[in-house]
Coordinates of C-alpha atoms and ligand atoms in Angstrom, one line a residue:
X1 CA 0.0 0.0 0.0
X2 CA 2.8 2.2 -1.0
X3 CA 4.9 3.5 -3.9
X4 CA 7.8 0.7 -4.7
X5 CA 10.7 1.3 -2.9
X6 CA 14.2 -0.2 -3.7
X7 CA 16.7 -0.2 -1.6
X8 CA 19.8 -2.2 -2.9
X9 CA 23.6 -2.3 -1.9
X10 CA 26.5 -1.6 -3.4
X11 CA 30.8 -1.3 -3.2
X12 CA 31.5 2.7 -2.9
X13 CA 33.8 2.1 -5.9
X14 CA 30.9 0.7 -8.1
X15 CA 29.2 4.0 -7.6
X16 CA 31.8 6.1 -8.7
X17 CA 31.8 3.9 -11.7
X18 CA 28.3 3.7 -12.8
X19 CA 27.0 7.3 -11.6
X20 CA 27.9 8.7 -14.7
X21 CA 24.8 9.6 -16.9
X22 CA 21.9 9.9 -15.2
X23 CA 20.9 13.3 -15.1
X24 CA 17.9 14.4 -17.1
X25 CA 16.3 11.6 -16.5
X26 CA 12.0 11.7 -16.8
X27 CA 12.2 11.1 -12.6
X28 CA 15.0 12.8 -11.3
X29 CA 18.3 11.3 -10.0
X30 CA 19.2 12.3 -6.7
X31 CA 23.0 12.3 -5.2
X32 CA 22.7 12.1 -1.4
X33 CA 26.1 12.4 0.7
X34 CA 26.3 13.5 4.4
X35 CA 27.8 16.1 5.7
X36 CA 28.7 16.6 10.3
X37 CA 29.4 19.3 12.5
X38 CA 30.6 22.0 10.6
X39 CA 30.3 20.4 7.8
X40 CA 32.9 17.2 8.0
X41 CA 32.3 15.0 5.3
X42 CA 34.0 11.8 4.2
X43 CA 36.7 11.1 1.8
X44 CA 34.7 9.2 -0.8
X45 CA 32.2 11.9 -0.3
X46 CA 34.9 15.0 -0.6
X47 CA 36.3 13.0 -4.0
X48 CA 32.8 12.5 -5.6
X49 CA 31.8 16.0 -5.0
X50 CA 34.9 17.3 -6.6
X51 CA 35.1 21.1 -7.3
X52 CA 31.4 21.1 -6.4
X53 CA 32.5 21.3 -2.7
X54 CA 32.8 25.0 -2.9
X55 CA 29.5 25.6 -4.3
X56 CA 28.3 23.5 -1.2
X57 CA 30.1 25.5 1.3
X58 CA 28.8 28.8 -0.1
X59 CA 25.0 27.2 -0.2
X60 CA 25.9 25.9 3.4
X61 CA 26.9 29.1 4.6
X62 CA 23.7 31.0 3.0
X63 CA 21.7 28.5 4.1
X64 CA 22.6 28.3 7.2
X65 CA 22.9 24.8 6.9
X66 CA 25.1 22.7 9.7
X67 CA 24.7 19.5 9.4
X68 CA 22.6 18.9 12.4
X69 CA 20.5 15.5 12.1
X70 CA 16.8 16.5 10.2
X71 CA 18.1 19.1 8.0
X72 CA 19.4 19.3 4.8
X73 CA 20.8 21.3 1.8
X74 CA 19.6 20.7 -1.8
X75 CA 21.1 21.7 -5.0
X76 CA 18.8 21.2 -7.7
X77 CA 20.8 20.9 -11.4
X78 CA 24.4 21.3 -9.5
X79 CA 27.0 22.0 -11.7
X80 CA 29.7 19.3 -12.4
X81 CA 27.5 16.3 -10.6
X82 CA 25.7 14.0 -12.5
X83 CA 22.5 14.1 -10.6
X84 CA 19.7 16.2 -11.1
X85 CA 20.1 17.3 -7.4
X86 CA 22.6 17.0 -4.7
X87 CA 20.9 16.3 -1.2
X88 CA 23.4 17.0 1.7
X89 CA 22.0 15.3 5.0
X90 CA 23.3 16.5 8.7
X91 CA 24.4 13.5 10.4
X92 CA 25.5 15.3 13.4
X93 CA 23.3 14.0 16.5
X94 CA 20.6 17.3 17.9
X95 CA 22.3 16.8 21.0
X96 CA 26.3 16.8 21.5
X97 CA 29.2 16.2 18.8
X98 CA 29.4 12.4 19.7
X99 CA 28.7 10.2 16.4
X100 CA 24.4 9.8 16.1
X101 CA 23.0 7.5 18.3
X102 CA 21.3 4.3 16.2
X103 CA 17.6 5.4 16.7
X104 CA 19.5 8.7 14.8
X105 CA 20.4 6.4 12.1
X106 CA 17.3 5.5 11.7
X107 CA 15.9 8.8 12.0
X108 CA 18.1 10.3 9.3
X109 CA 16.4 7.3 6.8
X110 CA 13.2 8.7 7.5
X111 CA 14.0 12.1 6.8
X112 CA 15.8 11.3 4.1
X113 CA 12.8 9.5 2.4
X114 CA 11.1 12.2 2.8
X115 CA 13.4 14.8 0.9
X116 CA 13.9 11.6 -1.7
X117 CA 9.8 11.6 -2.6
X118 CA 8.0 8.7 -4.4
X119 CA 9.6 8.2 -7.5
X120 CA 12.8 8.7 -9.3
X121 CA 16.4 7.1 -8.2
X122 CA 19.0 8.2 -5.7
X123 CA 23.0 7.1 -5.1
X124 CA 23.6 7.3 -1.4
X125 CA 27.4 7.5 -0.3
X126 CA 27.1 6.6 3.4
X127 CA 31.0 6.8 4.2
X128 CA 30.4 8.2 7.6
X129 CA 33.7 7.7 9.7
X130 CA 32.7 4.7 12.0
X131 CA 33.9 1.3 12.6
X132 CA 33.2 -0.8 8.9
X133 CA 31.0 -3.4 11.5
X134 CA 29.2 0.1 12.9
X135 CA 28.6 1.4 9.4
X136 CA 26.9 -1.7 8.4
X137 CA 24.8 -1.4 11.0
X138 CA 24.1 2.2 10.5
X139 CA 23.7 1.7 7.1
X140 CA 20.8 -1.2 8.2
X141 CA 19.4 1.5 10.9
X142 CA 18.8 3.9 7.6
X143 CA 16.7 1.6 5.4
X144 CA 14.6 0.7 8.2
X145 CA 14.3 4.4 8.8
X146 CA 13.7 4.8 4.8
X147 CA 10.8 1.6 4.8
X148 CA 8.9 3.0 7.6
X149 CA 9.0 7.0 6.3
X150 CA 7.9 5.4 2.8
X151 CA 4.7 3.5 4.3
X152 CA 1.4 4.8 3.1
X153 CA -2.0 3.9 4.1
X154 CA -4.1 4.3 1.0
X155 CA -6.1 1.8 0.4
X156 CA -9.6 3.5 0.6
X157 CA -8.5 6.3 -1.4
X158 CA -9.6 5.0 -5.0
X159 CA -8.9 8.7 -6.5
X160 CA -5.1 7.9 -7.1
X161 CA -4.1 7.2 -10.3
X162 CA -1.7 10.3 -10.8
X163 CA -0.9 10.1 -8.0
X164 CA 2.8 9.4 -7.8
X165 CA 2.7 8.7 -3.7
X166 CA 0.3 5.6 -4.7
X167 CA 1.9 4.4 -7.7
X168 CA 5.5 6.0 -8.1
X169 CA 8.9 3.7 -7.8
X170 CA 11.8 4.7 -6.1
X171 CA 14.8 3.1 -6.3
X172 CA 18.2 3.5 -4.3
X173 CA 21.7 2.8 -4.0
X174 CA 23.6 2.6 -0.7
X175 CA 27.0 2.5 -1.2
X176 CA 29.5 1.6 1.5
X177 CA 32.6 0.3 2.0
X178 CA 31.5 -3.4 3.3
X179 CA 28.4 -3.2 1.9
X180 CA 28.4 -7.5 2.2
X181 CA 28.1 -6.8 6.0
X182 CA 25.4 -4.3 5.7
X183 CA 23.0 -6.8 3.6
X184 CA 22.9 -9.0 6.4
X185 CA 22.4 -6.3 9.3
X186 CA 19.9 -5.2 6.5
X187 CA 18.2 -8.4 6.2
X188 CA 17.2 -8.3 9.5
X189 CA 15.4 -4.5 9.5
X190 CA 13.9 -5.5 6.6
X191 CA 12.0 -8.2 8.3
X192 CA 11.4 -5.1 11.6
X193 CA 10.5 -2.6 8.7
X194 CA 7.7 -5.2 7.4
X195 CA 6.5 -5.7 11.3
X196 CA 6.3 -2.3 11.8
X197 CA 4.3 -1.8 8.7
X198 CA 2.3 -4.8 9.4
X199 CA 1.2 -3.7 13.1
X200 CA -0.1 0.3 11.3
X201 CA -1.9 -1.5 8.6
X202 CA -3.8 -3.0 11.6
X203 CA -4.1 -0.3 13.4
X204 CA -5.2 2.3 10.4
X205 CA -7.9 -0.4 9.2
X206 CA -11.4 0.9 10.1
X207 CA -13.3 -1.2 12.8
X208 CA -16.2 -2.2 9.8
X209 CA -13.4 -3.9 8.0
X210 CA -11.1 -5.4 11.0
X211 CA -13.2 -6.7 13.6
X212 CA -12.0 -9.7 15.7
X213 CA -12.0 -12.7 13.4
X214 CA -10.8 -10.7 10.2
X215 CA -8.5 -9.7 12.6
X216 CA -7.7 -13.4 14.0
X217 CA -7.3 -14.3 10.2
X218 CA -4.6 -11.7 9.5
X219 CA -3.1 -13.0 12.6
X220 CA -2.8 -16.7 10.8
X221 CA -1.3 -14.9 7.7
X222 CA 1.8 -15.5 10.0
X223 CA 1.7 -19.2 9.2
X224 CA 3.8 -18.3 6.1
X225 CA 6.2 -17.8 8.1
X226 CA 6.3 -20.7 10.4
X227 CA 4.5 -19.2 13.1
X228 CA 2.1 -21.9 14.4
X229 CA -1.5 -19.8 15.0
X230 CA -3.9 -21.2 17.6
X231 CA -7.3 -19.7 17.6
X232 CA -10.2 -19.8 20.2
X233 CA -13.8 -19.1 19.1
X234 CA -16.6 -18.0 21.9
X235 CA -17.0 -21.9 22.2
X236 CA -13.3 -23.0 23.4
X237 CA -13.4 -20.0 25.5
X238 CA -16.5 -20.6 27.2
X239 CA -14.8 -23.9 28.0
X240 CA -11.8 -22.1 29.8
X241 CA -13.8 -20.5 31.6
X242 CA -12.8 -16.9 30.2
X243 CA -15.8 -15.0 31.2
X244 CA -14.4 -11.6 31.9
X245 CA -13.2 -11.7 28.1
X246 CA -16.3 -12.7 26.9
X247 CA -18.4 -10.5 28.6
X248 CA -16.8 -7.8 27.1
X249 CA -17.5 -9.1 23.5
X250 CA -21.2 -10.0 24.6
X251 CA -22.8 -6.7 23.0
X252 CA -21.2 -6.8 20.0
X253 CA -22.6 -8.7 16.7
X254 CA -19.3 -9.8 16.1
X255 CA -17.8 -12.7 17.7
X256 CA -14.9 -12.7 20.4
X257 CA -11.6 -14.5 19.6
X258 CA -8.3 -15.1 21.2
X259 CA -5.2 -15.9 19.1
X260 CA -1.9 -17.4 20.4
X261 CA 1.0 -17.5 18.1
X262 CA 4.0 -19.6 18.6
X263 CA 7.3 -19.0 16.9
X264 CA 9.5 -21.2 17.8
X265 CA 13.0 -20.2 16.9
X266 CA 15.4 -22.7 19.5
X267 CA 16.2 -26.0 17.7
X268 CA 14.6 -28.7 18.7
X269 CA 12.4 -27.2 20.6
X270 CA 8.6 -28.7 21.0
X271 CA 6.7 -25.6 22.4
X272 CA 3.5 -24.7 20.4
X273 CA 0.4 -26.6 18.9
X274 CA -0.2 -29.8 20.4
X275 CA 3.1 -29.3 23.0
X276 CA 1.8 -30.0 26.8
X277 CA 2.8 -27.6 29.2
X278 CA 5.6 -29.2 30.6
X279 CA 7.0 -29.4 26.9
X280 CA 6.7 -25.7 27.5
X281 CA 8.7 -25.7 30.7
X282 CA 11.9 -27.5 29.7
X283 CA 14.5 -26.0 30.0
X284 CA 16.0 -23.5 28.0
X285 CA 12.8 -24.2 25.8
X286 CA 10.6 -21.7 27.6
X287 CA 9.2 -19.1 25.9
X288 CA 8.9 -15.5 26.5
X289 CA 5.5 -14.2 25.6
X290 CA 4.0 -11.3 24.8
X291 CA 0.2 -10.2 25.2
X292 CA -2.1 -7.5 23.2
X293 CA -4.7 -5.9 24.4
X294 CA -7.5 -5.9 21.1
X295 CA -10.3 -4.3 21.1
X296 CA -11.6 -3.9 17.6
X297 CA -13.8 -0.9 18.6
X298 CA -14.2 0.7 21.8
X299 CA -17.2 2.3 22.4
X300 CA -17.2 2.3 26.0
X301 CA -20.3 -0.2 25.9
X302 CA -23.5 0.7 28.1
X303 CA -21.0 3.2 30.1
X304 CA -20.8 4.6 26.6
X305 CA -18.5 7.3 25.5
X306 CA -19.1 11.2 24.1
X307 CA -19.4 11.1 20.3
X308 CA -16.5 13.4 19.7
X309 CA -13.4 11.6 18.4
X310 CA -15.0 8.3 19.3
X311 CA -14.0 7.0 15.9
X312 CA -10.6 6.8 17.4
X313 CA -11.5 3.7 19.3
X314 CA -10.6 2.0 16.2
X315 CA -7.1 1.6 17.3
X316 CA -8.0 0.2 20.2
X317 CA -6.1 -2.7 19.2
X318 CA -2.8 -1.3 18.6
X319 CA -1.6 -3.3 21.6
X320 CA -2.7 -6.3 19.7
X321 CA -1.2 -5.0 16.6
X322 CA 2.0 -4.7 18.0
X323 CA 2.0 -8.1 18.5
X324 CA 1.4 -9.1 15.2
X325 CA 4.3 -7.1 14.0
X326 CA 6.4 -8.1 16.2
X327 CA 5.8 -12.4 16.1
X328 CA 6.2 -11.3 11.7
X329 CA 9.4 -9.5 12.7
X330 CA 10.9 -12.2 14.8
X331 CA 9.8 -15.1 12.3
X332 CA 10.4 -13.2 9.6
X333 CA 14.6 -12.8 11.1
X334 CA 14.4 -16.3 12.5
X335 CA 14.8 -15.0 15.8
X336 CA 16.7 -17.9 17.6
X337 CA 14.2 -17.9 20.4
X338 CA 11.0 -19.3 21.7
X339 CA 8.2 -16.9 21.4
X340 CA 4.3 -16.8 22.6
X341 CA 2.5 -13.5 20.9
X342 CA -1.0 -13.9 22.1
X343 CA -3.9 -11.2 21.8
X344 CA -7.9 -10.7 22.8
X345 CA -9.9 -9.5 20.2
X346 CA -13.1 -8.4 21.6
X347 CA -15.3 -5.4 19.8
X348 CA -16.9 -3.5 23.2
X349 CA -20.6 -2.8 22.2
X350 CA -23.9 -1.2 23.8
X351 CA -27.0 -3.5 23.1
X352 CA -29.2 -5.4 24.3
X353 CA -27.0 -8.4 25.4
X354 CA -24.0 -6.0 26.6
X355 CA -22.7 -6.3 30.1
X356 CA -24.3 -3.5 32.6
X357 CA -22.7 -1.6 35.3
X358 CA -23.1 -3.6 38.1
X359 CA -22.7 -7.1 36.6
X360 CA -20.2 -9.4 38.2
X361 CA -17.9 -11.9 36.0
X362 CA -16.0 -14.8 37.5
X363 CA -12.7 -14.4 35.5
X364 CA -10.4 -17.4 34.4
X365 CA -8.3 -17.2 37.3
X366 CA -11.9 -17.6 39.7
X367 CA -11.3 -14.0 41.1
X368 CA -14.4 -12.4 40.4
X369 CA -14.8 -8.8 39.2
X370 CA -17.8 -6.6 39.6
X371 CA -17.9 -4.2 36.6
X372 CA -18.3 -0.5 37.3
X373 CA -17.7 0.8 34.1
X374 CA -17.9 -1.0 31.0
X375 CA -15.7 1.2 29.3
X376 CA -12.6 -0.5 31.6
X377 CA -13.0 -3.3 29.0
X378 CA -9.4 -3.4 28.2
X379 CA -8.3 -5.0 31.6
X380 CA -10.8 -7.4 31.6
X381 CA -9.7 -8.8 28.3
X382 CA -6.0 -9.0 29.2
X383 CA -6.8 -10.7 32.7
X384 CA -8.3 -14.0 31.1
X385 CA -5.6 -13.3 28.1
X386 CA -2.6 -13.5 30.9
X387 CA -4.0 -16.2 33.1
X388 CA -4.2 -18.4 30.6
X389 CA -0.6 -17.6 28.7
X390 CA 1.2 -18.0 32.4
X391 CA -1.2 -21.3 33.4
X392 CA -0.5 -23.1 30.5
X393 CA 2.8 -21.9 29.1
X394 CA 5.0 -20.4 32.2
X395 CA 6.9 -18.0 30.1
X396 CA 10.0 -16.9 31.5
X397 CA 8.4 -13.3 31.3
X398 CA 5.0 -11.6 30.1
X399 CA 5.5 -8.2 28.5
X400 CA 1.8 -6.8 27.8
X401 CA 0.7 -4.2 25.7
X402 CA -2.6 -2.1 25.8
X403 CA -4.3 1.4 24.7
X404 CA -5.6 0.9 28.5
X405 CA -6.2 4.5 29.6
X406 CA -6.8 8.1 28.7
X407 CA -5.0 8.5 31.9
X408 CA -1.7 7.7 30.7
X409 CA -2.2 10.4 28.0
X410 CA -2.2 13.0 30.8
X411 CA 0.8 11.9 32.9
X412 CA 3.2 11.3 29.9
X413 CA 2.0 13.0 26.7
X414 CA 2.7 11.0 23.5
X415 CA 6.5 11.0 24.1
X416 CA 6.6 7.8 26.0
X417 CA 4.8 5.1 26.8
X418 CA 3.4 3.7 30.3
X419 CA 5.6 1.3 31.7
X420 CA 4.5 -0.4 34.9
X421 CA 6.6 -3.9 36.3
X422 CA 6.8 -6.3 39.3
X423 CA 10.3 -6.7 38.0
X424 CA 13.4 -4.4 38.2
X425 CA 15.6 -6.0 35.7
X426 CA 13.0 -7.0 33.0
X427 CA 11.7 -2.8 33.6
X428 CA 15.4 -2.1 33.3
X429 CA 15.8 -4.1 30.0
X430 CA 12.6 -2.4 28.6
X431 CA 14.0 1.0 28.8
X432 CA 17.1 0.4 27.9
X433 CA 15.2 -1.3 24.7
X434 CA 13.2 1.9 24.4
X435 CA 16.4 4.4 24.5
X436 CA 18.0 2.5 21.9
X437 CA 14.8 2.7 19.4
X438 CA 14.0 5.5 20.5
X439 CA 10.0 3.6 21.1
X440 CA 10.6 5.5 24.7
X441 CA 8.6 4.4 28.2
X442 CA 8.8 5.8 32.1
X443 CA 8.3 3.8 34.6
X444 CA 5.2 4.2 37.0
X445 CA 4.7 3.1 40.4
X446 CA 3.0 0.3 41.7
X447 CA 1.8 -0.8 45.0
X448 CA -0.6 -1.9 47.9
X449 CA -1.8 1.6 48.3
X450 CA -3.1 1.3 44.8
X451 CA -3.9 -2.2 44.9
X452 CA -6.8 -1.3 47.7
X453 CA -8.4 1.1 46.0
X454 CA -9.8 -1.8 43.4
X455 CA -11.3 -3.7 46.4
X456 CA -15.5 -4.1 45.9
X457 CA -18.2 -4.4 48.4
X458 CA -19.6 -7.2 46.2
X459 CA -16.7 -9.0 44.4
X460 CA -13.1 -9.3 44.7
X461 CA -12.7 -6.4 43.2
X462 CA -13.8 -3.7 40.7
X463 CA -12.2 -3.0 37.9
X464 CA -11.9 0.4 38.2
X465 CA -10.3 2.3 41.5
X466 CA -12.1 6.1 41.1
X467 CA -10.7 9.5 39.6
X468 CA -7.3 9.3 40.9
X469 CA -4.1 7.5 39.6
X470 CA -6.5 6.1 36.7
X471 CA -3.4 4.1 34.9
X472 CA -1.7 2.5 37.5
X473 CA -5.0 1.4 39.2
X474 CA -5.8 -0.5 35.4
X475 CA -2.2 -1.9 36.0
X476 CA -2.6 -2.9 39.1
X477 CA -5.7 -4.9 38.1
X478 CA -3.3 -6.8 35.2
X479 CA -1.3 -7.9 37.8
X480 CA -3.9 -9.2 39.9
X481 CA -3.9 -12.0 37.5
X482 CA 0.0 -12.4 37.4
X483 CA 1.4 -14.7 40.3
X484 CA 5.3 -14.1 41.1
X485 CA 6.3 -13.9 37.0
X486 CA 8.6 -10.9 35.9
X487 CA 5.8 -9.2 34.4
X488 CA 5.7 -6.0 32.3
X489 CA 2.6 -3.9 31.2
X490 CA 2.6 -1.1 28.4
X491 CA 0.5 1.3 28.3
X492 CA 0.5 3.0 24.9
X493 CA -2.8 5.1 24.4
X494 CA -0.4 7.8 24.1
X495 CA 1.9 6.3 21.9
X496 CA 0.0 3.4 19.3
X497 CA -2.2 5.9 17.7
X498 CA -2.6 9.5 16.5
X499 CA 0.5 10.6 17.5
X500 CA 2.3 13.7 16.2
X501 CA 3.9 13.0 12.9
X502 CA 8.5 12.6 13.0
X503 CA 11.0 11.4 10.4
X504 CA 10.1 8.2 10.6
X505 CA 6.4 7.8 11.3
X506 CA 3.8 10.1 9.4
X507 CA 0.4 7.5 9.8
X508 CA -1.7 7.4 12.5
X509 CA -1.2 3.8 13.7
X510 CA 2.5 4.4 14.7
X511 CA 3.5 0.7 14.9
X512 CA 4.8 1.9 17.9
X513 CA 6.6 -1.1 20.3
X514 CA 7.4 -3.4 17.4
X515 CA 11.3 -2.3 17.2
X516 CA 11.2 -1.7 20.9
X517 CA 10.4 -5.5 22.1
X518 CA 12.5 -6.9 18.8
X519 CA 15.0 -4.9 20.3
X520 CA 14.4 -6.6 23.9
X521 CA 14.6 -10.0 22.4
X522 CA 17.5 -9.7 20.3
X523 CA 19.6 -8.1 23.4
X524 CA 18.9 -10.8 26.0
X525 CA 16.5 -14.0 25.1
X526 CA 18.4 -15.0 22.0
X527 CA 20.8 -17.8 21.9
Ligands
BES601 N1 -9.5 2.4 25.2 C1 -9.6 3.3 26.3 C2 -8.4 4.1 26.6 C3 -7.9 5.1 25.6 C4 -8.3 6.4 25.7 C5 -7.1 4.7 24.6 C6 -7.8 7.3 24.8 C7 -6.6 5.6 23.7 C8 -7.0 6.9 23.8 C9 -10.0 2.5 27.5 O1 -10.7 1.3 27.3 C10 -10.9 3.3 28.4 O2 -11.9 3.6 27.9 N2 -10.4 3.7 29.6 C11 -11.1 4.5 30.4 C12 -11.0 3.9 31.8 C13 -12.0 4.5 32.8 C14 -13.4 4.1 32.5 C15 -11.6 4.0 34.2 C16 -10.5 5.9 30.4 O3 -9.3 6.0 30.2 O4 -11.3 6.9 30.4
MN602 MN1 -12.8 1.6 27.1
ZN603 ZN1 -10.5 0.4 25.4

C-alpha cells in the first residue's frame, strides 16, 4: 500500500563507476552524501563531490545549513555532478558532537525518504567515519528508517491514479565500503520494517473492515512464516472458563476471539500446537510471551463514551497489533528464540445483550470482578488473556501491551509510553530497549496503596479504583492476574495511535513497540 521502494547495496567504488549519466532523467536522479558538525564530510564523499564542494560551502553558509541530524541542503541541477540534485544530509546528533546515536540512524532514513519523494532514483554514499561493522549497521538502521517514512496507508483512497505517492517507484543505492556486512544487518530490518508496517496496517484499518475474526485471520497470515496460530472461538473460550473476556465481547454482533502464536525459533524445541505444558517448561525451551490488548472498537459499551473523536477507538487494538508485528518481525529474522504472541480480540458494544454496570464476572483465574464501568473493557480482556498464557505456558516473562487508559495520555504525553513492572531488571531491559529505538517508556509506580483502591463491596474487586491514579490502578488490576512472574505492562494510548507525525512515522497507527520488544529480544532472550 505504497509506492515501490528499492533499496539495494552496493561497493563505494561501483558508484563512482556507474553514476555517470543519469541526469535528465524523466524522474530525477538524486546524489545524497552527508555532511557533520561543521560540515565534515567523508573522503569518498569530498572525491565524488569534486570542485562542487565550494558551491556546497557557499550554499551551506547561506543556508545556514550545519549539518545537524533533520536538515538538509539541496542543490537542484548542481553543476559538475551528475544528478539532477545534490541532497546534503546532517548527520551530526541534535544533542552533543558524539557520532548519532542508532535510533538517529534510523531517523536520518526517515528524513531522508522524505526529501527523496516517491519516484525517481537516488545514489547514497554513506562513508560516515565509523567502525566498517558500525557502518553496516548504521547503514541497516537507515533503510529501516527509509521503509517506515515510505509507508502509506491508501487503500480506501480510489482517486489515485496520478498520484505518484500511490503508484510512483523509487529506487536507491547505498554505497559503503563493506556493503556484504550491511546486507545481512539489513536483512534483519527488513524483516522489523515489514512488522512495523504490518502492526499500522492494523491499526489504520477501520473497525467495519477489522473486527476480531478478520483480525484473527490476519493474525494466521503468519503461518507463512512458520508461526504456528492457535485460535479460540466463543465456544473453546466458554470452556476455559474466560468470562471476563467474553463479557466484554457479549454486546457486539461480532464474535470474540483469542489468538496465540507460537514462533518457535530454538532448535529442537517442542513448544506450540499440540506441546503439553511441561514441553513448555523445559529448560531452555521456555518461551517469553507477549500479550495485546485488542479491542476492535471501543465504544465504552452501556458506560458509553461522548461522540467526539470516538472513531478513534478503532485503534483500540494497537496493543494487539503490536503483537502481530512483532511475532512477523521475529519469524520473519528467525529469531533464535521461543516466542508466545497472544492477543484478545473483543469489539466492546452497547445493546441489548451488553454487560451492565453492576454485573459481576468470575474471570479465568476464579477472582471475580464486579464491573463499574464498561468502558474498563481493556483489563478485563487482558486478565483471562494472561492467566491463561502464564497457566499453560509459564513464560520466562509476560511483557503486555494495551491502549488501556486516557489517563496515561495525561501523565506522559505522547512521548513515552506507560511502563509499569513487578520486575526491576526485566523494567530495566525495557527502557534500555526503548532508548535504543528510540520507542521510549517511564516507569510508574506500583503498589498496595493502589492495589486497595480496586477492592469491591460485592466481588473481589472492581475493575476500576475512582478519579485518581487512573493508569496505574488499570495496572494494578493486570497484575492481579499475574502470580510471582517478571511481568511488564505497556501502556501506549499515548503512543500506538494518533500521535504527532516525526522522520520516521507520518500515519496514525505508529507501529509503535514493534522495534522496541524486537529490540528486547534480540539483546537478551536470543541464543
Ligand atoms: N481504550 C480506552 C483508553 C484510551 C483512551 C485509549 C484514549 C486511547 C486513547 C479504555 O478502554 C478506556 O476507555 N479507559 C477508560 C477507563 C476509565 C473508564 C476508568 C478511560 O481512560 O477513560
Ligand atoms: Mn474503554
Ligand atoms: Zn479500550
Amino acid at each position: 500500500m505504497s509506492f515501490k521502494l528499492a533499496v539495494e547495496f552496493i561497493a563505494l567504488k561501483d558508484l563512482r563507476r556507474s553514476a555517470k549519466g543519469k541526469k535528465g532523467a524523466a524522474s530525477p536522479h538524486t546524489l545524497v552524501v552527508f555532511a557533520g558538525a561543521d560540515l565534515a564530510m567523508g573522503e569518498a564523499t569530498t572525491k565524488l563531490l569534486g570542485d562542487c564542494i565550494e558551491t556546497v560551502t557557499r550554499a551551506a553558509q547561506a543556508a545556514g545549513f550545519k549539518g545537524k541530524a533533520s536538515s538538509a541542503l539541496e542543490l537542484w541541477a548542481p553543476v559538475g555532478i551528475d544528478a539532477d540534485r545534490l541532497l546534503v544530509l546532517g548527520c551530526a546528533p541534535k544533542q552533543g558532537p558524539d557520532t548519532p546515536a542508532p535510533a538517529d540512524h534510523v531517523s536520518i532514513g526517515g528524513y531522508l525518504m522524505g526529501k527523496l519523494g516517491s519516484k525517481g532514483t537516488a545514489d547514497v554514499v554513506f562513508d560516515l567515519p565509523q567502525s566498517p561493522e558500525a557502518l553496516a549497521e548504521a547503514a541497516a538502521d537507515l533503510t529501516l528508517g527509509m521503509r517506515m517514512r515510505a509507508y502509506r496507508f491508501d487503500l480506501y483512497k480510489t482517486k489515485k491514479n496520478d498520484d505518484a505517492d500511490s503508484n510512483g517507484a523509487l529506487s536507491a543505492r547505498v554505497a559503503l565500503s563493506d556493503f556484504a556486512g550491511a546486507r545481512l544487518a539489513v536483512k534483519a530490518r527488513e524483516s522489523i520494517a515489514e512488522g512495523v508496517n504490518i502492526a499500522r496496517d492494523l491499526v489504520n484499518e477501520p473497525p467495519n473492515v477489522l473486527y476480531p475474526e478478520e483480525f484473527a485471520k490476519r493474525a494466521k497470515a503468519l503461518e507463512k512464516l512458520g508461526v504456528v496460530v492457535e485460535i479460540l472461538d466463543v465456544k473453546a473460550m466458554q470452556k476455559l472458563g474466560m468470562n471476563a473476556l467474553l463479557g466484554v465481547g457479549q454486546g457486539s454482533a461480532h464474535e470474540s476471539r483469542m489468538v496465540v502464536m507460537h514462533w518457535n525459533g530454538l532448535k529442537g524445541s517442542k513448544v506450540g500446537k499440540g506441546a503439553k505444558a511441561k514441553d513448555a517448561k523445559a529448560g531452555s525451551a521456555r518461551p517469553i510471551a507477549f500479550i495485546g490488548k485488542g479491542v476492535t472498537f471501543d465504544t465504552g459499551g452501556i458506560s458509553i463514551k461522548p461522540a467526539g473523536g470516538m472513531e478513534d477507538m478503532k485503534g483500540d487494538m494497537a496493543g494487539a497489533a503490536c503483537v502481530v508485528g512483532l511475532m512477523h518481525a521475529l519469524a520473519a529474522r528467525k529469531a533464535q528464540v521461543n516466542v508466545i504472541g497472544a492477543i484478545g480480540l473483543v469489539e466492546n458494544m452497547p445493546d441489548g445483550k451488553a454487560q451492565r454496570p453492576g454485573d459481576i464476572v468470575t474471570t479465568m483465574s476464579g477472582q471475580t470482578v464486579e464491573v463499574i464501568n464498561t468502558d474498563a473493557e481493556g483489563r478485563l480482556v487482558l486478565a483471562d488473556v494472561l492467566w491463561r498464557i502464564q497457566s499453560v505456558y509459564d513464560p520466562q516473562f509476560m511483557i503486555n501491551l494495551a491502549t488501556l487508559t486516557g489517563a496515561i495520555l495525561v501523565a506522559l504525553g505522547t512521548d513515552h509510553a506507560g511502563l509499569f513492572s513487578n520486575d526491576d531488571e526485566l523494567a530495566q531491559r525495557i527502557s534500555a530497549a526503548g532508548n535504543a529505538t528510540g520507542e521510549k517508556v517511564w516507569r510508574m509506580p506500583l503498589g498496595p496503596a493502589y492495589d486497595k483502591m480496586l477492592d469491591s463491596k460485592f466481588a473481589d474487586m472492581k475493575n476500576i479504583g475512582g478519579r485518581h491514579a487512573g493508569s496505574i490502578t488499570a495496572a494494578q488490576f493486570l497484575q492481579r492476574f499475574v502470580n510471582k512472574k517478571p511481568w511488564a505492562h505497556l501502556d501506549i494510548a499515548g503512543t500506538g495511535m494518533a500521535s504527532p507525525a516525526s522522520d520516521i512515522n507520518q500515519t496514525w497507527g505508529s507501529g509503535w513497540g514493534v522495534r522496541l520488544l524486537d529490540r528486547l529480544v534480540a539483546d537478551h532472550y536470543e541464543k
